[in-house]
Amino acid sequence: MKFFVDTADTKAIAELNDLGMVDGVTTNPSLILKSGRDIHEVTKEICDMVSGPVSAEVIALKADDMIAEGRKLAEIADNIAVKVPLTWDGLKACKVLTDEGKMVNVTLCFSANQALLAAKAGATFISPFIGRLDDLNIDGLDLISDIREIYDNYGFETNILAASIRSANHMSECAKIGADVATAPPGVIKAMANHLLTDKGLDQFVKDAKEAGIKIV
Ligand code: G3P
């Protein structure tokens, strides 16, 4: 499973990128707002930092305007994936932009039917939002499973990009289901390393090494 980092915080991206943990980056208008930076400037910086796809989202609501914005965003770098919302206008923009050879990430997906439409429109990525379904007591991971089943039934090439990931558990569960990509905040990716027994065991090893007087260098 590919790891994308869901942030526009370039310092956080750099830290994980140095560990080889960044296969791509996703941003959206809320993450750009949080960064406090100009979308073109911060997106260009991110595209220069990572070789994988970097999702930058349009803000227009009508297809023609989305297409114009998508073309502008795609000029930033070759690894830009244009993010469009899962509306009919977004699907129209997806079809036009993918036919022009651009990567398109269709976002704000909350149902299998929406994901089916995105695949038919030629989306490079579909972004089903797990956490926001969980917030409504609907199991967001079930949506990932449903999309995986449907896409595999018909050989759709659209990549399942699990999004709105809120926990390390979401990451492992997405991997078990077979999501192609999971995009998560930096803190969630880092939390994947945490385990109480690891900490406990390491504390004991340090104690015993000291008692044994172990010297290695
Ligand atoms: O990529 C989508 C993600 O940023 C949304 O996450 O936690 O706001 O649902 P969240």
XYZ file of N, CA and C and ligand atoms in Angstrom:
661
model
N 0.846 -1.202 0.000
C 0.000 0.000 0.000
C 0.889 1.262 0.000
N 0.568 2.209 -0.878
C 1.324 3.465 -0.894
C 0.855 4.382 0.230
N 1.802 5.106 0.816
C 1.473 6.096 1.855
C 1.540 7.486 1.233
N 0.422 8.203 1.271
C 0.440 9.628 0.941
C 0.274 10.385 2.254
N 0.919 11.546 2.348
C 0.781 12.362 3.554
C -0.261 13.436 3.285
N -1.212 13.538 4.210
C -2.354 14.436 4.014
C -2.102 15.736 4.761
N -1.332 16.624 4.138
C -0.961 17.880 4.786
C -0.334 18.826 3.767
N -0.305 20.122 4.117
C 0.462 21.091 3.317
C 1.603 21.649 4.171
N 1.894 20.946 5.274
C 2.992 21.335 6.170
C 4.288 20.719 5.634
N 5.104 21.555 4.981
C 6.294 21.027 4.296
C 7.319 20.445 5.270
N 7.380 20.968 6.498
C 8.324 20.411 7.479
C 7.943 18.975 7.848
N 6.634 18.773 8.034
C 6.149 17.428 8.393
C 6.359 16.460 7.240
N 6.170 16.953 6.015
C 6.397 16.103 4.837
C 7.873 15.716 4.753
N 8.748 16.688 4.957
C 10.195 16.440 4.854
C 10.647 15.371 5.853
N 10.093 15.453 7.086
C 10.516 14.498 8.130
C 10.197 13.060 7.718
N 8.982 12.858 7.210
C 8.584 11.503 6.793
C 9.242 11.104 5.478
N 9.451 12.081 4.606
C 10.090 11.798 3.313
C 11.513 11.280 3.504
N 12.192 11.824 4.495
C 13.570 11.379 4.799
C 13.606 9.904 5.217
N 12.454 9.405 5.726
C 12.356 8.000 6.157
C 11.832 7.097 5.037
N 11.609 7.698 3.867
C 11.086 6.901 2.744
C 9.624 6.536 2.908
N 8.923 7.327 3.742
C 7.522 6.988 4.036
C 6.521 7.773 3.179
N 7.014 8.548 2.208
C 6.112 9.413 1.441
C 6.094 9.011 -0.029
N 4.952 8.408 -0.441
C 4.793 8.035 -1.855
C 4.018 9.105 -2.624
N 3.512 10.084 -1.863
C 2.750 11.172 -2.465
C 2.186 12.053 -1.363
N 1.499 13.117 -1.768
C 0.927 14.075 -0.825
C -0.475 14.447 -1.296
N -1.392 14.647 -0.363
C -2.705 15.185 -0.720
C -2.926 16.489 0.049
N -3.476 17.458 -0.646
C -3.884 18.699 0.014
C -5.338 18.960 -0.372
N -5.932 19.919 0.309
C -7.285 20.377 -0.018
C -7.387 21.805 0.502
N -8.455 22.526 0.181
C -8.527 23.939 0.602
C -8.380 24.135 2.115
N -8.879 23.200 2.911
C -8.755 23.332 4.374
C -7.298 23.200 4.818
N -6.565 22.291 4.180
C -5.142 22.107 4.530
C -4.298 23.285 4.044
N -4.680 23.868 2.909
C -3.980 25.073 2.420
C -4.228 26.230 3.389
N -5.481 26.382 3.828
C -5.805 27.424 4.824
C -4.953 27.239 6.064
N -4.851 25.962 6.520
C -4.089 25.660 7.748
C -2.613 26.011 7.568
N -2.109 25.868 6.336
C -0.679 26.148 6.084
C -0.388 27.647 6.128
N -1.411 28.452 5.873
C -1.231 29.904 5.872
C -0.426 30.422 4.680
N -0.318 29.574 3.646
C 0.533 29.936 2.499
C -0.265 29.991 1.203
N 0.322 30.595 0.186
C -0.293 30.665 -1.144
C -0.311 29.261 -1.761
N -1.423 28.878 -2.372
C -1.560 27.510 -2.897
C -0.506 27.183 -3.952
N -0.221 28.147 -4.835
C 0.748 27.863 -5.898
C 2.152 27.654 -5.316
N 2.492 28.517 -4.347
C 3.842 28.482 -3.760
C 4.057 27.201 -2.971
N 3.120 26.871 -2.089
C 3.314 25.698 -1.224
C 3.194 24.404 -2.034
N 2.316 24.410 -3.031
C 2.166 23.197 -3.847
C 3.415 22.941 -4.677
N 3.995 24.022 -5.218
C 5.242 23.884 -5.982
C 6.354 23.330 -5.097
N 6.437 23.861 -3.877
C 7.476 23.388 -2.945
C 7.303 21.906 -2.648
N 6.053 21.490 -2.443
C 5.784 20.071 -2.148
C 6.136 19.204 -3.355
N 5.758 19.678 -4.556
C 6.052 18.904 -5.785
C 7.557 18.739 -5.995
N 8.321 19.719 -5.543
C 9.791 19.637 -5.672
C 10.393 18.697 -4.622
N 9.639 18.478 -3.519
C 10.159 17.644 -2.427
C 9.930 16.146 -2.676
N 8.782 15.812 -3.303
C 8.431 14.393 -3.454
C 8.273 14.058 -4.940
N 8.601 12.820 -5.286
C 8.505 12.431 -6.709
C 7.112 11.895 -7.039
N 6.352 11.475 -6.026
C 5.034 10.895 -6.273
C 3.966 11.947 -6.523
N 2.716 11.499 -6.718
C 1.622 12.432 -7.024
C 1.344 13.393 -5.880
N 1.083 14.653 -6.220
C 0.717 15.668 -5.232
C -0.654 16.204 -5.635
N -1.658 15.942 -4.795
C -3.020 16.364 -5.127
C -3.239 17.815 -4.729
N -3.710 18.612 -5.700
C -4.073 20.017 -5.452
C -5.512 20.186 -5.931
N -6.356 20.769 -5.080
C -7.804 20.764 -5.330
C -8.311 22.053 -5.956
N -9.205 21.882 -6.930
C -9.874 23.041 -7.537
C -10.872 23.594 -6.526
N -11.296 24.834 -6.732
C -12.308 25.421 -5.840
C -13.576 25.798 -6.620
N -13.527 25.734 -7.934
C -14.710 26.058 -8.738
C -15.765 24.959 -8.584
N -17.004 25.298 -8.934
C -18.107 24.338 -8.818
C -18.657 23.920 -10.176
N -18.397 24.713 -11.212
C -18.869 24.389 -12.561
C -17.747 23.727 -13.361
N -18.120 22.759 -14.187
C -17.132 21.937 -14.907
C -16.123 22.768 -15.687
N -16.610 23.727 -16.472
C -15.685 24.519 -17.302
C -14.664 25.259 -16.441
N -15.127 25.777 -15.324
C -14.210 26.500 -14.421
C -13.250 25.527 -13.737
N -13.749 24.341 -13.381
C -12.867 23.324 -12.773
C -11.766 22.931 -13.754
N -12.159 22.779 -15.009
C -11.193 22.386 -16.047
C -10.115 23.452 -16.190
N -10.529 24.719 -16.203
C -9.556 25.821 -16.302
C -8.625 25.828 -15.090
N -9.201 25.657 -13.906
C -8.376 25.624 -12.683
C -7.460 24.401 -12.683
N -7.990 23.266 -13.128
C -7.193 22.031 -13.167
C -6.004 22.165 -14.096
N -6.214 22.803 -15.248
C -5.117 23.014 -16.185
C -4.050 23.921 -15.581
N -4.525 24.937 -14.836
C -3.589 25.874 -14.176
C -2.789 25.147 -13.102
N -3.462 24.335 -12.299
C -2.758 23.590 -11.243
C -1.766 22.602 -11.851
N -2.153 21.974 -12.948
C -1.282 20.965 -13.581
C -0.003 21.595 -14.122
N -0.032 22.921 -14.373
C 1.174 23.626 -14.864
C 2.241 23.744 -13.782
N 1.818 23.545 -12.507
C 2.772 23.724 -11.403
C 3.906 22.704 -11.504
N 3.557 21.451 -11.781
C 4.585 20.392 -11.869
C 3.990 19.168 -12.558
N 4.875 18.307 -13.038
C 4.434 17.092 -13.747
C 3.751 16.089 -12.811
N 4.056 16.171 -11.492
C 3.480 15.190 -10.559
C 2.217 15.695 -9.867
N 1.612 16.733 -10.407
C 0.336 17.214 -9.879
C -0.795 16.249 -10.235
N -1.623 15.917 -9.239
C -2.890 15.236 -9.483
C -3.975 16.254 -9.174
N -4.811 16.562 -10.153
C -5.851 17.568 -9.937
C -6.996 16.944 -9.142
N -7.367 17.588 -8.048
C -8.433 17.066 -7.190
C -9.741 17.771 -7.535
N -10.763 16.961 -7.838
C -12.088 17.529 -8.124
C -13.119 16.849 -7.232
N -14.183 17.534 -6.843
C -15.198 16.922 -5.986
C -16.079 15.945 -6.755
N -16.687 15.014 -6.050
C -17.538 14.017 -6.687
C -18.937 14.580 -6.901
N -19.015 15.431 -7.897
C -20.300 15.964 -8.377
C -20.334 15.714 -9.880
N -21.513 15.934 -10.529
C -21.534 15.722 -11.990
C -20.566 16.657 -12.685
N -20.472 17.886 -12.167
C -19.500 18.806 -12.773
C -18.072 18.309 -12.554
N -17.822 17.735 -11.357
C -16.493 17.196 -11.087
C -16.179 16.015 -11.983
N -17.189 15.182 -12.229
C -16.988 14.024 -13.112
C -16.728 14.459 -14.551
N -17.439 15.508 -14.988
C -17.195 16.035 -16.343
C -15.753 16.547 -16.446
N -15.341 17.305 -15.417
C -13.972 17.842 -15.414
C -12.959 16.701 -15.380
N -13.279 15.653 -14.607
C -12.391 14.487 -14.512
C -12.178 13.877 -15.880
N -13.283 13.688 -16.616
C -13.189 13.059 -17.949
C -12.314 13.896 -18.886
N -12.548 15.192 -18.915
C -11.786 16.072 -19.810
C -10.302 16.092 -19.428
N -10.029 16.244 -18.148
C -8.631 16.367 -17.702
C -7.876 15.052 -17.859
N -8.527 13.922 -17.575
C -7.830 12.632 -17.761
C -7.613 12.372 -19.252
N -8.581 12.755 -20.087
C -8.374 12.605 -21.542
C -7.203 13.457 -22.032
N -6.894 14.537 -21.307
C -5.734 15.365 -21.660
C -4.433 14.809 -21.069
N -4.560 13.663 -20.359
C -3.357 13.014 -19.825
C -2.973 13.470 -18.434
N -3.842 14.187 -17.791
C -3.553 14.656 -16.429
C -4.045 13.639 -15.412
N -3.343 13.551 -14.252
C -3.832 12.715 -13.154
C -4.978 13.450 -12.466
N -6.031 12.720 -12.146
C -7.185 13.319 -11.448
C -7.552 12.477 -10.236
N -7.717 13.168 -9.114
C -8.119 12.539 -7.850
C -9.534 13.025 -7.551
N -10.520 12.136 -7.618
C -11.904 12.541 -7.347
C -12.164 12.360 -5.853
N -12.499 13.456 -5.189
C -12.542 13.479 -3.729
C -13.956 13.656 -3.196
N -14.080 13.586 -1.868
C -15.389 13.693 -1.205
C -16.321 12.584 -1.682
N -15.759 11.370 -1.673
C -16.544 10.187 -2.062
C -17.089 9.521 -0.802
N -18.410 9.244 -0.777
C -19.023 8.649 0.417
C -19.904 7.455 0.093
N -19.878 6.988 -1.170
C -20.680 5.810 -1.502
C -20.035 5.028 -2.626
N -20.404 3.748 -2.714
C -19.898 2.885 -3.782
C -20.386 3.373 -5.139
N -21.621 3.868 -5.203
C -22.123 4.398 -6.474
C -21.276 5.563 -6.970
N -20.897 6.450 -6.031
C -20.046 7.577 -6.428
C -18.712 7.068 -6.959
N -18.140 6.065 -6.277
C -16.843 5.517 -6.699
C -16.946 4.858 -8.071
N -18.095 4.213 -8.335
C -18.319 3.569 -9.639
C -18.335 4.632 -10.744
N -18.997 5.734 -10.492
C -19.042 6.823 -11.477
C -17.641 7.388 -11.737
N -16.854 7.545 -10.657
C -15.503 8.110 -10.804
C -14.634 7.201 -11.671
N -14.776 5.895 -11.465
C -14.000 4.948 -12.282
C -14.423 5.033 -13.748
N -15.743 5.151 -13.971
C -16.250 5.273 -15.358
C -15.737 6.556 -16.009
N -15.514 7.590 -15.189
C -15.034 8.877 -15.728
C -13.521 8.885 -15.907
N -12.880 7.760 -15.556
C -11.452 7.625 -15.803
C -10.547 8.174 -14.716
N -11.100 8.326 -13.518
C -10.300 8.916 -12.420
C -9.018 8.121 -12.182
N -7.933 8.813 -11.894
C -6.677 8.150 -11.525
C -6.791 7.628 -10.099
N -7.386 8.483 -9.230
C -7.601 8.131 -7.821
C -9.046 8.424 -7.444
N -9.593 7.614 -6.532
C -10.873 7.934 -5.877
C -10.565 8.047 -4.391
N -11.102 9.107 -3.767
C -10.827 9.356 -2.341
C -12.073 9.181 -1.499
N -12.343 7.955 -1.031
C -13.444 7.736 -0.086
C -13.039 8.203 1.305
N -13.894 8.978 1.971
C -13.581 9.578 3.265
C -14.066 8.674 4.405
N -13.136 7.929 5.021
C -13.482 6.982 6.082
C -13.966 7.686 7.342
N -13.143 8.611 7.831
C -13.403 9.249 9.130
C -14.726 9.977 9.200
N -15.096 10.637 8.098
C -16.342 11.418 8.131
C -17.575 10.516 8.122
N -17.429 9.286 7.584
C -18.515 8.307 7.699
C -18.568 7.757 9.125
N -17.390 7.454 9.666
C -17.325 6.991 11.063
C -17.988 8.000 12.005
N -17.791 9.284 11.706
C -18.382 10.341 12.549
C -19.908 10.216 12.602
N -20.490 9.575 11.547
C -21.954 9.391 11.495
C -22.356 7.980 11.923
N -21.414 7.280 12.577
C -21.664 5.881 12.981
C -21.940 4.973 11.791
N -21.352 5.330 10.647
C -21.375 4.452 9.468
C -19.939 3.965 9.298
N -19.723 2.663 9.169
C -18.354 2.149 9.120
C -17.691 2.505 7.793
N -16.808 3.483 7.838
C -16.144 3.954 6.614
C -15.301 2.885 5.946
N -14.793 1.933 6.733
C -13.966 0.865 6.146
C -14.809 -0.065 5.270
N -16.104 -0.167 5.596
C -16.985 -0.974 4.729
C -17.037 -0.394 3.320
N -16.952 0.938 3.238
C -16.973 1.564 1.913
C -15.714 1.195 1.127
N -14.588 1.172 1.819
C -13.338 0.787 1.135
C -13.469 -0.643 0.597
N -14.013 -1.541 1.425
C -14.214 -2.944 0.995
C -15.146 -3.029 -0.208
N -16.251 -2.273 -0.168
C -17.222 -2.311 -1.273
C -16.593 -1.840 -2.582
N -15.826 -0.741 -2.485
C -15.197 -0.205 -3.704
C -14.164 -1.189 -4.242
N -13.380 -1.793 -3.348
C -12.383 -2.785 -3.749
C -13.052 -3.942 -4.505
N -14.175 -4.419 -3.954
C -14.898 -5.533 -4.589
C -15.403 -5.136 -5.980
N -16.012 -3.963 -6.066
C -16.575 -3.509 -7.345
C -15.470 -3.292 -8.383
N -14.412 -2.597 -7.985
C -13.323 -2.323 -8.941
C -12.672 -3.616 -9.413
N -12.517 -4.574 -8.493
C -11.896 -5.854 -8.881
C -12.819 -6.676 -9.769
N -14.132 -6.562 -9.542
C -15.092 -7.304 -10.371
C -14.941 -6.964 -11.853
N -14.607 -5.670 -12.120
C -14.617 -5.216 -13.515
C -13.259 -4.720 -14.018
N -12.232 -4.886 -13.174
C -10.885 -4.484 -13.599
C -10.723 -2.984 -13.785
N -11.466 -2.185 -13.014
C -11.270 -0.731 -13.111
C -9.862 -0.399 -12.629
N -9.207 0.525 -13.327
C -7.818 0.863 -12.986
C -7.711 2.018 -11.992
N -8.834 2.631 -11.660
C -8.790 3.735 -10.694
C -8.209 3.250 -9.367
N -7.282 4.028 -8.812
C -6.644 3.661 -7.544
C -7.504 4.088 -6.357
N -7.759 3.169 -5.435
C -8.494 3.523 -4.213
C -7.538 4.247 -3.278
N -7.817 5.530 -3.036
C -6.971 6.372 -2.175
C -7.751 6.641 -0.899
N -7.617 5.759 0.077
C -8.384 5.892 1.329
C -8.010 7.208 2.013
N -9.036 7.995 2.358
C -8.781 9.325 2.919
C -9.600 9.542 4.180
N -9.423 10.731 4.782
C -10.085 11.028 6.054
C -9.733 9.938 7.063
N -8.443 9.622 7.114
C -7.933 8.570 8.001
C -7.595 9.207 9.340
N -8.119 8.629 10.394
C -8.001 9.233 11.717
C -7.158 8.402 12.697
N -6.791 7.178 12.321
C -6.074 6.329 13.287
C -5.129 5.371 12.582
N -4.173 4.855 13.357
C -3.261 3.829 12.841
C -4.051 2.589 12.457
N -5.129 2.314 13.189
C -5.983 1.151 12.874
C -6.570 1.273 11.474
N -6.978 2.493 11.129
C -7.493 2.704 9.768
C -6.436 2.299 8.725
N -5.180 2.600 8.999
C -4.112 2.291 8.033
C -3.988 0.780 7.820
N -3.903 0.028 8.929
C -3.741 -1.435 8.782
C -4.987 -2.069 8.195
N -6.143 -1.575 8.565
C -7.385 -2.128 8.013
C -7.496 -1.841 6.508
N -7.077 -0.653 6.098
C -7.078 -0.337 4.651
C -6.119 -1.248 3.897
N -4.977 -1.545 4.530
C -4.001 -2.448 3.898
C -4.568 -3.862 3.786
N -5.280 -4.302 4.818
C -5.897 -5.647 4.785
C -6.949 -5.732 3.686
N -7.706 -4.655 3.515
C -8.763 -4.641 2.490
C -8.161 -4.582 1.086
N -7.015 -3.901 0.974
C -6.356 -3.787 -0.324
C -6.510 -2.428 -0.972
N -6.644 -1.380 -0.159
C -6.613 -0.030 -0.733
C -5.268 0.169 -1.424
N -5.270 0.862 -2.561
C -4.002 1.067 -3.272
C -3.128 2.080 -2.525
N -3.802 3.077 -1.956
C -3.124 4.168 -1.263
C -3.921 4.519 -0.005
N -3.207 4.968 1.019
C -3.883 5.577 2.170
C -3.220 6.938 2.385
N -4.024 7.978 2.517
C -3.458 9.288 2.803
C -3.842 9.677 4.215
N -2.840 10.014 5.003
C -3.070 10.253 6.424
C -2.265 11.444 6.918
N -2.772 12.098 7.973
C -1.989 13.170 8.578
C -0.652 12.619 9.081
N 0.389 13.421 9.136
C 1.703 12.935 9.581
C 1.651 12.222 10.929
N 0.831 12.755 11.855
C 0.751 12.168 13.188
C 0.202 10.754 13.188
N -0.719 10.473 12.263
C -1.294 9.123 12.188
C -0.251 8.143 11.676
N 0.513 8.573 10.675
C 1.568 7.696 10.152
C 2.593 7.404 11.245
N 2.976 8.446 11.998
C 3.956 8.245 13.075
C 3.396 7.348 14.176
N 2.089 7.476 14.429
C 1.459 6.670 15.497
C 1.464 5.181 15.169
N 1.649 4.834 13.904
C 1.685 3.415 13.510
C 2.834 2.673 14.202
N 3.852 3.431 14.628
C 5.016 2.782 15.259
C 4.782 2.507 16.743
N 3.759 3.115 17.314
C 3.584 3.038 18.770
C 2.998 1.712 19.233
N 3.606 1.133 20.282
C 3.007 -0.015 20.973
C 3.558 -0.049 22.404
N 2.665 -0.220 23.352
C 3.011 -0.221 24.781
C 4.046 -1.294 25.090
N 3.883 -2.479 24.475
C 4.795 -3.587 24.775
C 6.175 -3.349 24.180
N 6.233 -2.594 23.083
C 7.541 -2.247 22.519
C 8.289 -1.356 23.509
N 7.558 -0.359 24.032
C 8.182 0.566 24.998
C 8.629 -0.181 26.245
N 7.757 -1.071 26.715
C 8.060 -1.838 27.944
C 9.261 -2.746 27.730
N 9.267 -3.432 26.600
C 10.373 -4.351 26.300
C 11.691 -3.615 26.137
N 11.641 -2.436 25.498
C 12.864 -1.668 25.295
C 13.416 -1.150 26.616
N 12.504 -0.708 27.477
C 12.944 -0.247 28.808
C 13.708 -1.354 29.525
N 13.190 -2.591 29.418
C 13.842 -3.718 30.096
C 15.208 -4.023 29.481
N 15.263 -3.945 28.126
C 16.546 -4.214 27.441
C 17.602 -3.189 27.864
N 17.186 -1.916 27.971
C 18.125 -0.862 28.377
C 18.633 -1.130 29.793
N 17.698 -1.509 30.655
C 18.043 -1.784 32.066
C 19.031 -2.950 32.151
N 18.695 -4.021 31.399
C 19.541 -5.229 31.465
C 20.913 -4.975 30.826
N 20.933 -4.170 29.752
C 22.207 -3.877 29.087
C 23.123 -3.118 30.044
N 22.504 -2.205 30.800
C 23.279 -1.407 31.773
C 23.831 -2.320 32.874
N 22.973 -3.221 33.337
C 23.358 -4.133 34.424
C 24.445 -5.104 33.965
N 24.334 -5.477 32.667
C 25.324 -6.428 32.135
C 26.629 -5.724 31.763
N 26.589 -4.401 31.798
C 27.773 -3.625 31.418
C 28.130 -3.783 29.941
N 27.084 -3.978 29.107
C 27.344 -4.180 27.665
C 27.919 -2.910 27.058
N 29.046 -3.037 26.373
C 29.614 -1.928 25.583
C 29.813 -2.399 24.163
N 29.248 -1.692 23.194
C 29.356 -2.135 21.792
C 30.365 -1.297 21.024
N 30.375 0.016 21.240
C 31.390 0.856 20.566
C 32.138 1.652 21.630
O -7.920 14.117 2.340
C -9.135 14.356 3.008
C -8.872 14.665 4.442
O -8.031 15.807 4.549
C -10.144 14.891 5.224
O -9.856 14.514 6.519
O -10.243 14.346 8.967
O -11.048 16.381 7.676
O -12.182 14.165 7.388
P -10.879 14.873 7.690
